[in-house]
Amino acid sequence: MGTKNKDAALRQFCKGNCRRIKNPGTINLRADSNSLGSTYPRLFDNKDDDVLTIRKGLGIPISKDEKGGFNARVRRTYPLKFSIQICRRLSPFNRVHRRVVIQDYGKPIYESSSKAPLLTGLARCIEGYMSLHDEAGLIQCDVSPRNLMVNEDKDNPSWPAFLIDLDLAIKLERDGSSGARGKTGTRAFMAIGVLYGENHCFMHDLESFFWVLFWICIHYEGPGKGITVERFEKWNYMSTEELAAAKQGVKSEGDFLRIAEDYFTPYYQSLIPCVNRLQRLVFPDGGRWKKPNFDLSRNMIGTLQQAQDNSDAVN
């Protein structure tokens, strides 16, 4: 549920959930809520907002029939005394209803105010991705421009860049593989190997970061100024096999440079050397990787940081 205050740019959201409790008097709402972040549970009339308070301990309400009367017919398959005992055991569990008020912030990475924060945001998102992979054991599986966020609000102390949307995330197995062959992700940014049905791993998602920057440089004439490029719009609709074949043409450095010079918008032409270095990292020796490269994320971040410090690239 969203509410707007006087500042139209400031949006707040209230999310609620119910949790079953066994001992109503022992739950610590503030401590439990704060485990999710800085949240403030609201209580009314000094009482927990729980199911039994709302319903006053009543059972399931009886519905009205078509004539306006009440339909209270019950079909019994057990003796009355035994049925009462069952009903007592099946009475509703008490649940505490809590609310968390949050405020969204940040914007998609393609709306970065200039090339420098775009590169910074991409590097930070790669860092966040690897933290998710190494510490939480998750593979995000949907690296795309709308899931990479930047925060350029100087008055907001939150993360300057972050990754969102774990709807398609998968858990790593103990051997480091995902064991998942599903072709998941946003089609235009999926790694070639995923399009061919390979087991999803972190290398595929790091390749997706390359495709995000490649796509932005072709489809944006400036911050948030999107354009349509027919050749690449087809990537959204091709079959996975056709798209994998189309992306093969970007693996070799010569073909990549030709495409970049022809299709990168004037605003992003200065990033061709940076994106070219990323292309060589993601596609070593002009081909697809054959074994995981655990230095790839660090090398990609270093390339992006080097471009940030290059005035010819970001101005």
PDB file of C-alpha atoms in Angstrom:
ATOM      1  CA  MET A   1       0.000   0.000   0.000  1.00  0.00           C
ATOM      2  CA  GLY A   2       1.508   3.362  -0.935  1.00  0.00           C
ATOM      3  CA  THR A   3       0.826   6.808   0.528  1.00  0.00           C
ATOM      4  CA  LYS A   4       1.949  10.201  -0.765  1.00  0.00           C
ATOM      5  CA  ASN A   5       2.976  13.166   1.368  1.00  0.00           C
ATOM      6  CA  LYS A   6       3.285  16.820   0.382  1.00  0.00           C
ATOM      7  CA  ASP A   7       6.458  16.157  -1.577  1.00  0.00           C
ATOM      8  CA  ALA A   8       5.284  14.276  -4.669  1.00  0.00           C
ATOM      9  CA  ALA A   9       8.774  12.872  -5.184  1.00  0.00           C
ATOM     10  CA  LEU A  10       8.753  11.229  -1.756  1.00  0.00           C
ATOM     11  CA  ARG A  11       6.800   7.978  -1.693  1.00  0.00           C
ATOM     12  CA  GLN A  12       6.272   5.823   1.340  1.00  0.00           C
ATOM     13  CA  PHE A  13       4.931   2.297   1.454  1.00  0.00           C
ATOM     14  CA  CYS A  14       3.386   0.271   4.219  1.00  0.00           C
ATOM     15  CA  LYS A  15       3.888  -3.478   4.064  1.00  0.00           C
ATOM     16  CA  GLY A  16       2.122  -5.817   6.457  1.00  0.00           C
ATOM     17  CA  ASN A  17       2.318  -9.470   7.347  1.00  0.00           C
ATOM     18  CA  CYS A  18       0.784 -11.841   9.865  1.00  0.00           C
ATOM     19  CA  ARG A  19       2.806 -14.311  11.896  1.00  0.00           C
ATOM     20  CA  ARG A  20       1.471 -17.135  13.999  1.00  0.00           C
ATOM     21  CA  ILE A  21       2.528 -16.982  17.654  1.00  0.00           C
ATOM     22  CA  LYS A  22       2.380 -19.676  20.314  1.00  0.00           C
ATOM     23  CA  ASN A  23       2.812 -17.445  23.364  1.00  0.00           C
ATOM     24  CA  PRO A  24       1.146 -14.077  22.695  1.00  0.00           C
ATOM     25  CA  GLY A  25       2.882 -12.344  25.583  1.00  0.00           C
ATOM     26  CA  THR A  26       6.473 -13.211  24.713  1.00  0.00           C
ATOM     27  CA  ILE A  27       7.030 -11.726  21.232  1.00  0.00           C
ATOM     28  CA  ASN A  28       9.229  -8.623  20.997  1.00  0.00           C
ATOM     29  CA  LEU A  29       7.828  -6.692  18.045  1.00  0.00           C
ATOM     30  CA  ARG A  30      10.474  -3.968  18.018  1.00  0.00           C
ATOM     31  CA  ALA A  31      13.440  -6.326  18.225  1.00  0.00           C
ATOM     32  CA  ASP A  32      11.979  -8.671  15.635  1.00  0.00           C
ATOM     33  CA  SER A  33      11.118  -5.870  13.202  1.00  0.00           C
ATOM     34  CA  ASN A  34      14.483  -4.182  13.572  1.00  0.00           C
ATOM     35  CA  SER A  35      16.166  -7.366  12.390  1.00  0.00           C
ATOM     36  CA  LEU A  36      14.835  -6.342   8.958  1.00  0.00           C
ATOM     37  CA  GLY A  37      16.288  -2.829   9.228  1.00  0.00           C
ATOM     38  CA  SER A  38      15.225   0.442  10.816  1.00  0.00           C
ATOM     39  CA  THR A  39      11.525  -0.134  11.212  1.00  0.00           C
ATOM     40  CA  TYR A  40       9.001   1.020  13.738  1.00  0.00           C
ATOM     41  CA  PRO A  41       6.075  -1.230  14.642  1.00  0.00           C
ATOM     42  CA  ARG A  42       2.838   0.612  15.390  1.00  0.00           C
ATOM     43  CA  LEU A  43       0.579  -0.510  18.240  1.00  0.00           C
ATOM     44  CA  PHE A  44      -2.953   0.769  18.829  1.00  0.00           C
ATOM     45  CA  ASP A  45      -4.621   1.219  22.238  1.00  0.00           C
ATOM     46  CA  ASN A  46      -1.610  -0.466  23.844  1.00  0.00           C
ATOM     47  CA  LYS A  47      -2.716  -3.803  22.387  1.00  0.00           C
ATOM     48  CA  ASP A  48      -1.146  -6.008  19.759  1.00  0.00           C
ATOM     49  CA  ASP A  49      -3.074  -6.014  16.492  1.00  0.00           C
ATOM     50  CA  ASP A  50      -3.761  -9.744  16.463  1.00  0.00           C
ATOM     51  CA  VAL A  51      -6.369 -11.972  14.906  1.00  0.00           C
ATOM     52  CA  LEU A  52      -8.088 -12.960  18.123  1.00  0.00           C
ATOM     53  CA  THR A  53      -8.476  -9.311  19.121  1.00  0.00           C
ATOM     54  CA  ILE A  54     -10.038  -8.477  15.766  1.00  0.00           C
ATOM     55  CA  ARG A  55     -12.468 -11.400  15.774  1.00  0.00           C
ATOM     56  CA  LYS A  56     -13.121 -11.426  19.547  1.00  0.00           C
ATOM     57  CA  GLY A  57     -12.444 -15.139  19.587  1.00  0.00           C
ATOM     58  CA  LEU A  58     -15.330 -15.924  17.210  1.00  0.00           C
ATOM     59  CA  GLY A  59     -15.279 -18.956  14.963  1.00  0.00           C
ATOM     60  CA  ILE A  60     -15.782 -18.951  11.218  1.00  0.00           C
ATOM     61  CA  PRO A  61     -18.684 -16.609  10.341  1.00  0.00           C
ATOM     62  CA  ILE A  62     -21.908 -18.126   9.016  1.00  0.00           C
ATOM     63  CA  SER A  63     -22.874 -17.045   5.486  1.00  0.00           C
ATOM     64  CA  LYS A  64     -26.294 -15.742   4.455  1.00  0.00           C
ATOM     65  CA  ASP A  65     -28.495 -17.678   2.091  1.00  0.00           C
ATOM     66  CA  GLU A  66     -30.261 -16.198  -0.936  1.00  0.00           C
ATOM     67  CA  LYS A  67     -33.374 -15.244   1.106  1.00  0.00           C
ATOM     68  CA  GLY A  68     -31.392 -13.226   3.595  1.00  0.00           C
ATOM     69  CA  GLY A  69     -31.452 -15.863   6.312  1.00  0.00           C
ATOM     70  CA  PHE A  70     -28.476 -17.695   7.726  1.00  0.00           C
ATOM     71  CA  ASN A  71     -27.295 -21.014   6.418  1.00  0.00           C
ATOM     72  CA  ALA A  72     -26.089 -23.015   9.396  1.00  0.00           C
ATOM     73  CA  ARG A  73     -26.345 -26.527   8.024  1.00  0.00           C
ATOM     74  CA  VAL A  74     -23.557 -28.820   9.181  1.00  0.00           C
ATOM     75  CA  ARG A  75     -22.878 -32.329   7.943  1.00  0.00           C
ATOM     76  CA  ARG A  76     -21.439 -34.529  10.680  1.00  0.00           C
ATOM     77  CA  THR A  77     -19.549 -37.760  10.179  1.00  0.00           C
ATOM     78  CA  TYR A  78     -18.571 -38.162  13.850  1.00  0.00           C
ATOM     79  CA  PRO A  79     -20.540 -38.235  17.116  1.00  0.00           C
ATOM     80  CA  LEU A  80     -21.301 -34.751  18.480  1.00  0.00           C
ATOM     81  CA  LYS A  81     -18.962 -35.013  21.475  1.00  0.00           C
ATOM     82  CA  PHE A  82     -16.076 -36.167  19.273  1.00  0.00           C
ATOM     83  CA  SER A  83     -16.762 -33.356  16.741  1.00  0.00           C
ATOM     84  CA  ILE A  84     -16.550 -30.727  19.490  1.00  0.00           C
ATOM     85  CA  GLN A  85     -13.141 -32.052  20.506  1.00  0.00           C
ATOM     86  CA  ILE A  86     -11.911 -31.826  16.892  1.00  0.00           C
ATOM     87  CA  CYS A  87     -13.229 -28.251  16.517  1.00  0.00           C
ATOM     88  CA  ARG A  88     -11.388 -27.185  19.644  1.00  0.00           C
ATOM     89  CA  ARG A  89      -8.146 -28.529  18.246  1.00  0.00           C
ATOM     90  CA  LEU A  90      -8.789 -26.819  14.873  1.00  0.00           C
ATOM     91  CA  SER A  91      -9.636 -23.402  16.328  1.00  0.00           C
ATOM     92  CA  PRO A  92      -7.772 -20.508  14.600  1.00  0.00           C
ATOM     93  CA  PHE A  93      -4.195 -19.830  15.696  1.00  0.00           C
ATOM     94  CA  ASN A  94      -3.507 -16.357  17.016  1.00  0.00           C
ATOM     95  CA  ARG A  95      -1.299 -14.273  14.724  1.00  0.00           C
ATOM     96  CA  VAL A  96       0.335 -10.894  15.269  1.00  0.00           C
ATOM     97  CA  HIS A  97      -0.128  -8.416  12.417  1.00  0.00           C
ATOM     98  CA  ARG A  98       2.837  -6.098  12.022  1.00  0.00           C
ATOM     99  CA  ARG A  99       3.494  -3.241   9.600  1.00  0.00           C
ATOM    100  CA  VAL A 100       6.765  -1.928   8.220  1.00  0.00           C
ATOM    101  CA  VAL A 101       6.811   1.585   6.728  1.00  0.00           C
ATOM    102  CA  ILE A 102       9.497   1.967   4.075  1.00  0.00           C
ATOM    103  CA  GLN A 103      10.463   4.570   1.513  1.00  0.00           C
ATOM    104  CA  ASP A 104      11.870   3.709  -1.889  1.00  0.00           C
ATOM    105  CA  TYR A 105      14.942   5.460  -3.223  1.00  0.00           C
ATOM    106  CA  GLY A 106      17.349   5.263  -6.124  1.00  0.00           C
ATOM    107  CA  LYS A 107      16.711   5.032  -9.851  1.00  0.00           C
ATOM    108  CA  PRO A 108      17.566   2.570 -12.640  1.00  0.00           C
ATOM    109  CA  ILE A 109      21.187   2.734 -13.698  1.00  0.00           C
ATOM    110  CA  TYR A 110      20.365   3.986 -17.217  1.00  0.00           C
ATOM    111  CA  GLU A 111      19.031   7.194 -15.613  1.00  0.00           C
ATOM    112  CA  SER A 112      22.434   8.042 -14.087  1.00  0.00           C
ATOM    113  CA  SER A 113      23.080  11.781 -14.358  1.00  0.00           C
ATOM    114  CA  SER A 114      26.320  11.274 -16.296  1.00  0.00           C
ATOM    115  CA  LYS A 115      28.777   8.616 -17.429  1.00  0.00           C
ATOM    116  CA  ALA A 116      30.847   8.732 -14.234  1.00  0.00           C
ATOM    117  CA  PRO A 117      28.023   7.681 -11.869  1.00  0.00           C
ATOM    118  CA  LEU A 118      26.920   5.111 -14.455  1.00  0.00           C
ATOM    119  CA  LEU A 119      30.326   3.429 -14.315  1.00  0.00           C
ATOM    120  CA  THR A 120      30.529   3.821 -10.537  1.00  0.00           C
ATOM    121  CA  GLY A 121      27.077   2.330 -10.131  1.00  0.00           C
ATOM    122  CA  LEU A 122      27.889  -0.629 -12.365  1.00  0.00           C
ATOM    123  CA  ALA A 123      31.073  -1.354 -10.405  1.00  0.00           C
ATOM    124  CA  ARG A 124      29.218  -1.127  -7.080  1.00  0.00           C
ATOM    125  CA  CYS A 125      26.475  -3.427  -8.357  1.00  0.00           C
ATOM    126  CA  ILE A 126      29.085  -6.013  -9.342  1.00  0.00           C
ATOM    127  CA  GLU A 127      30.511  -5.755  -5.820  1.00  0.00           C
ATOM    128  CA  GLY A 128      27.030  -6.239  -4.389  1.00  0.00           C
ATOM    129  CA  TYR A 129      26.381  -9.176  -6.675  1.00  0.00           C
ATOM    130  CA  MET A 130      29.553 -10.958  -5.566  1.00  0.00           C
ATOM    131  CA  SER A 131      28.715 -10.268  -1.926  1.00  0.00           C
ATOM    132  CA  LEU A 132      25.338 -11.895  -2.496  1.00  0.00           C
ATOM    133  CA  HIS A 133      27.090 -14.831  -4.158  1.00  0.00           C
ATOM    134  CA  ASP A 134      29.942 -15.295  -1.687  1.00  0.00           C
ATOM    135  CA  GLU A 135      28.183 -14.519   1.597  1.00  0.00           C
ATOM    136  CA  ALA A 136      24.578 -15.553   0.980  1.00  0.00           C
ATOM    137  CA  GLY A 137      25.241 -18.333  -1.528  1.00  0.00           C
ATOM    138  CA  LEU A 138      22.798 -16.909  -4.091  1.00  0.00           C
ATOM    139  CA  ILE A 139      22.911 -16.418  -7.850  1.00  0.00           C
ATOM    140  CA  GLN A 140      20.702 -13.458  -8.780  1.00  0.00           C
ATOM    141  CA  CYS A 141      19.887 -14.721 -12.321  1.00  0.00           C
ATOM    142  CA  ASP A 142      18.290 -11.503 -13.601  1.00  0.00           C
ATOM    143  CA  VAL A 143      20.951  -8.831 -14.100  1.00  0.00           C
ATOM    144  CA  SER A 144      19.240  -6.162 -16.207  1.00  0.00           C
ATOM    145  CA  PRO A 145      19.102  -2.337 -16.404  1.00  0.00           C
ATOM    146  CA  ARG A 146      15.959  -2.125 -14.276  1.00  0.00           C
ATOM    147  CA  ASN A 147      17.465  -4.282 -11.538  1.00  0.00           C
ATOM    148  CA  LEU A 148      20.656  -2.228 -11.173  1.00  0.00           C
ATOM    149  CA  MET A 149      19.939   0.891  -9.135  1.00  0.00           C
ATOM    150  CA  VAL A 150      21.941   4.038  -8.357  1.00  0.00           C
ATOM    151  CA  ASN A 151      21.348   6.579  -5.613  1.00  0.00           C
ATOM    152  CA  GLU A 152      22.624  10.079  -6.409  1.00  0.00           C
ATOM    153  CA  ASP A 153      20.654  11.840  -3.671  1.00  0.00           C
ATOM    154  CA  LYS A 154      23.278  13.611  -1.539  1.00  0.00           C
ATOM    155  CA  ASP A 155      20.795  13.924   1.330  1.00  0.00           C
ATOM    156  CA  ASN A 156      20.183  10.177   1.393  1.00  0.00           C
ATOM    157  CA  PRO A 157      22.937   8.272   3.238  1.00  0.00           C
ATOM    158  CA  SER A 158      21.816   4.883   1.905  1.00  0.00           C
ATOM    159  CA  TRP A 159      23.745   2.714  -0.558  1.00  0.00           C
ATOM    160  CA  PRO A 160      25.057   4.644  -3.617  1.00  0.00           C
ATOM    161  CA  ALA A 161      24.278   1.630  -5.840  1.00  0.00           C
ATOM    162  CA  PHE A 162      22.528  -1.659  -5.263  1.00  0.00           C
ATOM    163  CA  LEU A 163      21.002  -4.728  -6.888  1.00  0.00           C
ATOM    164  CA  ILE A 164      17.284  -5.498  -6.590  1.00  0.00           C
ATOM    165  CA  ASP A 165      14.826  -8.271  -7.469  1.00  0.00           C
ATOM    166  CA  LEU A 166      15.669 -11.745  -6.210  1.00  0.00           C
ATOM    167  CA  ASP A 167      12.527 -13.326  -7.654  1.00  0.00           C
ATOM    168  CA  LEU A 168      14.589 -15.576  -9.925  1.00  0.00           C
ATOM    169  CA  ALA A 169      17.530 -16.081  -7.552  1.00  0.00           C
ATOM    170  CA  ILE A 170      18.727 -19.627  -6.953  1.00  0.00           C
ATOM    171  CA  LYS A 171      20.699 -21.180  -4.117  1.00  0.00           C
ATOM    172  CA  LEU A 172      24.193 -22.514  -4.670  1.00  0.00           C
ATOM    173  CA  GLU A 173      24.851 -26.170  -3.992  1.00  0.00           C
ATOM    174  CA  ARG A 174      27.739 -27.234  -1.770  1.00  0.00           C
ATOM    175  CA  ASP A 175      29.953 -27.891  -4.782  1.00  0.00           C
ATOM    176  CA  GLY A 176      29.506 -24.284  -5.938  1.00  0.00           C
ATOM    177  CA  SER A 177      27.121 -25.055  -8.813  1.00  0.00           C
ATOM    178  CA  SER A 178      23.486 -24.048  -8.997  1.00  0.00           C
ATOM    179  CA  GLY A 179      22.184 -27.230 -10.564  1.00  0.00           C
ATOM    180  CA  ALA A 180      19.611 -25.082 -12.384  1.00  0.00           C
ATOM    181  CA  ARG A 181      19.220 -25.364 -16.154  1.00  0.00           C
ATOM    182  CA  GLY A 182      16.220 -23.082 -16.493  1.00  0.00           C
ATOM    183  CA  LYS A 183      16.660 -20.254 -19.014  1.00  0.00           C
ATOM    184  CA  THR A 184      15.930 -17.477 -16.540  1.00  0.00           C
ATOM    185  CA  GLY A 185      16.540 -13.747 -16.805  1.00  0.00           C
ATOM    186  CA  THR A 186      15.574 -10.781 -18.962  1.00  0.00           C
ATOM    187  CA  ARG A 187      16.067 -12.074 -22.484  1.00  0.00           C
ATOM    188  CA  ALA A 188      18.234  -9.323 -24.012  1.00  0.00           C
ATOM    189  CA  PHE A 189      20.746  -9.488 -21.151  1.00  0.00           C
ATOM    190  CA  MET A 190      21.017 -13.238 -20.675  1.00  0.00           C
ATOM    191  CA  ALA A 191      24.454 -14.799 -21.102  1.00  0.00           C
ATOM    192  CA  ILE A 192      25.049 -16.880 -24.210  1.00  0.00           C
ATOM    193  CA  GLY A 193      25.561 -20.010 -22.136  1.00  0.00           C
ATOM    194  CA  VAL A 194      22.245 -19.527 -20.323  1.00  0.00           C
ATOM    195  CA  LEU A 195      20.490 -19.094 -23.667  1.00  0.00           C
ATOM    196  CA  TYR A 196      21.918 -22.479 -24.645  1.00  0.00           C
ATOM    197  CA  GLY A 197      20.609 -24.016 -21.417  1.00  0.00           C
ATOM    198  CA  GLU A 198      23.813 -24.335 -19.375  1.00  0.00           C
ATOM    199  CA  ASN A 199      23.696 -24.564 -15.579  1.00  0.00           C
ATOM    200  CA  HIS A 200      23.476 -20.997 -14.298  1.00  0.00           C
ATOM    201  CA  CYS A 201      26.564 -19.765 -12.422  1.00  0.00           C
ATOM    202  CA  PHE A 202      28.109 -16.441 -11.390  1.00  0.00           C
ATOM    203  CA  MET A 203      30.101 -16.252 -14.643  1.00  0.00           C
ATOM    204  CA  HIS A 204      26.876 -15.990 -16.612  1.00  0.00           C
ATOM    205  CA  ASP A 205      25.630 -13.111 -14.471  1.00  0.00           C
ATOM    206  CA  LEU A 206      28.939 -11.261 -14.800  1.00  0.00           C
ATOM    207  CA  GLU A 207      28.528 -11.584 -18.572  1.00  0.00           C
ATOM    208  CA  SER A 208      25.067 -10.048 -18.146  1.00  0.00           C
ATOM    209  CA  PHE A 209      26.679  -6.933 -16.600  1.00  0.00           C
ATOM    210  CA  PHE A 210      28.593  -6.528 -19.864  1.00  0.00           C
ATOM    211  CA  TRP A 211      25.390  -6.854 -21.890  1.00  0.00           C
ATOM    212  CA  VAL A 212      23.711  -4.203 -19.711  1.00  0.00           C
ATOM    213  CA  LEU A 213      26.410  -1.623 -20.448  1.00  0.00           C
ATOM    214  CA  PHE A 214      26.523  -2.646 -24.114  1.00  0.00           C
ATOM    215  CA  TRP A 215      22.737  -2.151 -24.361  1.00  0.00           C
ATOM    216  CA  ILE A 216      22.763   1.226 -22.594  1.00  0.00           C
ATOM    217  CA  CYS A 217      25.478   2.569 -24.898  1.00  0.00           C
ATOM    218  CA  ILE A 218      23.341   1.661 -27.929  1.00  0.00           C
ATOM    219  CA  HIS A 219      19.873   2.589 -26.672  1.00  0.00           C
ATOM    220  CA  TYR A 220      20.468   5.875 -24.802  1.00  0.00           C
ATOM    221  CA  GLU A 221      21.498   9.252 -26.201  1.00  0.00           C
ATOM    222  CA  GLY A 222      22.020  10.558 -22.692  1.00  0.00           C
ATOM    223  CA  PRO A 223      20.730  10.017 -19.143  1.00  0.00           C
ATOM    224  CA  GLY A 224      17.249   8.512 -19.477  1.00  0.00           C
ATOM    225  CA  LYS A 225      16.968   9.457 -23.179  1.00  0.00           C
ATOM    226  CA  GLY A 226      16.070   6.112 -24.663  1.00  0.00           C
ATOM    227  CA  ILE A 227      15.825   5.372 -28.377  1.00  0.00           C
ATOM    228  CA  THR A 228      14.732   2.354 -30.401  1.00  0.00           C
ATOM    229  CA  VAL A 229      17.298   0.473 -32.486  1.00  0.00           C
ATOM    230  CA  GLU A 230      15.502  -2.088 -34.621  1.00  0.00           C
ATOM    231  CA  ARG A 231      18.394  -4.524 -34.944  1.00  0.00           C
ATOM    232  CA  PHE A 232      18.695  -4.922 -31.184  1.00  0.00           C
ATOM    233  CA  GLU A 233      15.022  -4.565 -30.313  1.00  0.00           C
ATOM    234  CA  LYS A 234      14.609  -7.967 -31.928  1.00  0.00           C
ATOM    235  CA  TRP A 235      16.648  -9.409 -29.065  1.00  0.00           C
ATOM    236  CA  ASN A 236      13.559  -9.055 -26.887  1.00  0.00           C
ATOM    237  CA  TYR A 237      11.522 -11.378 -29.110  1.00  0.00           C
ATOM    238  CA  MET A 238      13.925 -13.902 -30.672  1.00  0.00           C
ATOM    239  CA  SER A 239      13.955 -17.485 -29.554  1.00  0.00           C
ATOM    240  CA  THR A 240      16.742 -18.242 -27.116  1.00  0.00           C
ATOM    241  CA  GLU A 241      18.666 -20.228 -29.738  1.00  0.00           C
ATOM    242  CA  GLU A 242      18.429 -17.395 -32.283  1.00  0.00           C
ATOM    243  CA  LEU A 243      19.466 -14.816 -29.700  1.00  0.00           C
ATOM    244  CA  ALA A 244      22.471 -16.893 -28.643  1.00  0.00           C
ATOM    245  CA  ALA A 245      23.574 -17.042 -32.283  1.00  0.00           C
ATOM    246  CA  ALA A 246      23.078 -13.278 -32.682  1.00  0.00           C
ATOM    247  CA  LYS A 247      25.209 -12.566 -29.617  1.00  0.00           C
ATOM    248  CA  GLN A 248      28.004 -14.749 -30.949  1.00  0.00           C
ATOM    249  CA  GLY A 249      28.802 -11.864 -33.302  1.00  0.00           C
ATOM    250  CA  VAL A 250      29.967  -9.736 -30.365  1.00  0.00           C
ATOM    251  CA  LYS A 251      32.515 -12.242 -29.021  1.00  0.00           C
ATOM    252  CA  SER A 252      35.399 -11.327 -31.315  1.00  0.00           C
ATOM    253  CA  GLU A 253      37.092  -7.985 -30.726  1.00  0.00           C
ATOM    254  CA  GLY A 254      36.993  -6.930 -34.367  1.00  0.00           C
ATOM    255  CA  ASP A 255      33.258  -7.529 -34.706  1.00  0.00           C
ATOM    256  CA  PHE A 256      32.591  -5.814 -31.396  1.00  0.00           C
ATOM    257  CA  LEU A 257      34.515  -2.680 -32.410  1.00  0.00           C
ATOM    258  CA  ARG A 258      32.656  -2.490 -35.708  1.00  0.00           C
ATOM    259  CA  ILE A 259      29.281  -2.773 -33.954  1.00  0.00           C
ATOM    260  CA  ALA A 260      30.274  -0.241 -31.293  1.00  0.00           C
ATOM    261  CA  GLU A 261      31.419   2.338 -33.841  1.00  0.00           C
ATOM    262  CA  ASP A 262      28.227   1.882 -35.863  1.00  0.00           C
ATOM    263  CA  TYR A 263      25.670   1.705 -33.057  1.00  0.00           C
ATOM    264  CA  PHE A 264      26.979   3.349 -29.874  1.00  0.00           C
ATOM    265  CA  THR A 265      25.264   6.726 -29.596  1.00  0.00           C
ATOM    266  CA  PRO A 266      27.481   9.847 -29.826  1.00  0.00           C
ATOM    267  CA  TYR A 267      27.059  10.362 -26.092  1.00  0.00           C
ATOM    268  CA  TYR A 268      28.583   6.951 -25.314  1.00  0.00           C
ATOM    269  CA  GLN A 269      31.221   6.748 -28.061  1.00  0.00           C
ATOM    270  CA  SER A 270      33.862   7.750 -25.508  1.00  0.00           C
ATOM    271  CA  LEU A 271      33.150   4.540 -23.557  1.00  0.00           C
ATOM    272  CA  ILE A 272      34.081   2.226 -26.438  1.00  0.00           C
ATOM    273  CA  PRO A 273      37.599   1.522 -25.039  1.00  0.00           C
ATOM    274  CA  CYS A 274      36.131   0.675 -21.616  1.00  0.00           C
ATOM    275  CA  VAL A 275      33.406  -1.602 -22.987  1.00  0.00           C
ATOM    276  CA  ASN A 276      35.978  -3.182 -25.309  1.00  0.00           C
ATOM    277  CA  ARG A 277      38.162  -4.108 -22.323  1.00  0.00           C
ATOM    278  CA  LEU A 278      35.130  -5.628 -20.597  1.00  0.00           C
ATOM    279  CA  GLN A 279      34.379  -7.572 -23.782  1.00  0.00           C
ATOM    280  CA  ARG A 280      37.877  -9.053 -23.764  1.00  0.00           C
ATOM    281  CA  LEU A 281      37.489 -10.060 -20.110  1.00  0.00           C
ATOM    282  CA  VAL A 282      34.081 -11.673 -20.585  1.00  0.00           C
ATOM    283  CA  PHE A 283      35.049 -13.381 -23.868  1.00  0.00           C
ATOM    284  CA  PRO A 284      38.730 -14.346 -23.441  1.00  0.00           C
ATOM    285  CA  ASP A 285      40.558 -14.895 -26.728  1.00  0.00           C
ATOM    286  CA  GLY A 286      37.381 -14.008 -28.601  1.00  0.00           C
ATOM    287  CA  GLY A 287      35.441 -17.021 -27.328  1.00  0.00           C
ATOM    288  CA  ARG A 288      33.264 -18.180 -24.475  1.00  0.00           C
ATOM    289  CA  TRP A 289      34.865 -19.033 -21.150  1.00  0.00           C
ATOM    290  CA  LYS A 290      35.611 -22.702 -20.536  1.00  0.00           C
ATOM    291  CA  LYS A 291      36.144 -22.660 -16.762  1.00  0.00           C
ATOM    292  CA  PRO A 292      35.175 -20.217 -13.997  1.00  0.00           C
ATOM    293  CA  ASN A 293      37.451 -17.205 -13.566  1.00  0.00           C
ATOM    294  CA  PHE A 294      37.284 -16.156  -9.925  1.00  0.00           C
ATOM    295  CA  ASP A 295      39.194 -12.951 -10.702  1.00  0.00           C
ATOM    296  CA  LEU A 296      36.685 -11.816 -13.331  1.00  0.00           C
ATOM    297  CA  SER A 297      34.579  -9.611 -11.047  1.00  0.00           C
ATOM    298  CA  ARG A 298      37.653  -7.861  -9.631  1.00  0.00           C
ATOM    299  CA  ASN A 299      39.053  -7.284 -13.125  1.00  0.00           C
ATOM    300  CA  MET A 300      35.729  -5.899 -14.371  1.00  0.00           C
ATOM    301  CA  ILE A 301      35.493  -3.535 -11.402  1.00  0.00           C
ATOM    302  CA  GLY A 302      39.083  -2.385 -12.012  1.00  0.00           C
ATOM    303  CA  THR A 303      38.287  -1.668 -15.666  1.00  0.00           C
ATOM    304  CA  LEU A 304      35.237   0.404 -14.718  1.00  0.00           C
ATOM    305  CA  GLN A 305      37.175   2.335 -12.073  1.00  0.00           C
ATOM    306  CA  GLN A 306      39.964   3.049 -14.540  1.00  0.00           C
ATOM    307  CA  ALA A 307      37.430   4.501 -16.985  1.00  0.00           C
ATOM    308  CA  GLN A 308      35.930   6.636 -14.211  1.00  0.00           C
ATOM    309  CA  ASP A 309      39.320   8.274 -13.691  1.00  0.00           C
ATOM    310  CA  ASN A 310      39.781   8.904 -17.418  1.00  0.00           C
ATOM    311  CA  SER A 311      38.490  12.373 -18.220  1.00  0.00           C
ATOM    312  CA  ASP A 312      38.357  11.566 -21.939  1.00  0.00           C
ATOM    313  CA  ALA A 313      35.956   8.693 -21.223  1.00  0.00           C
ATOM    314  CA  VAL A 314      33.524  10.361 -18.830  1.00  0.00           C
ATOM    315  CA  ASN A 315      33.411  13.940 -20.173  1.00  0.00           C
TER     316      ASN A 315
END
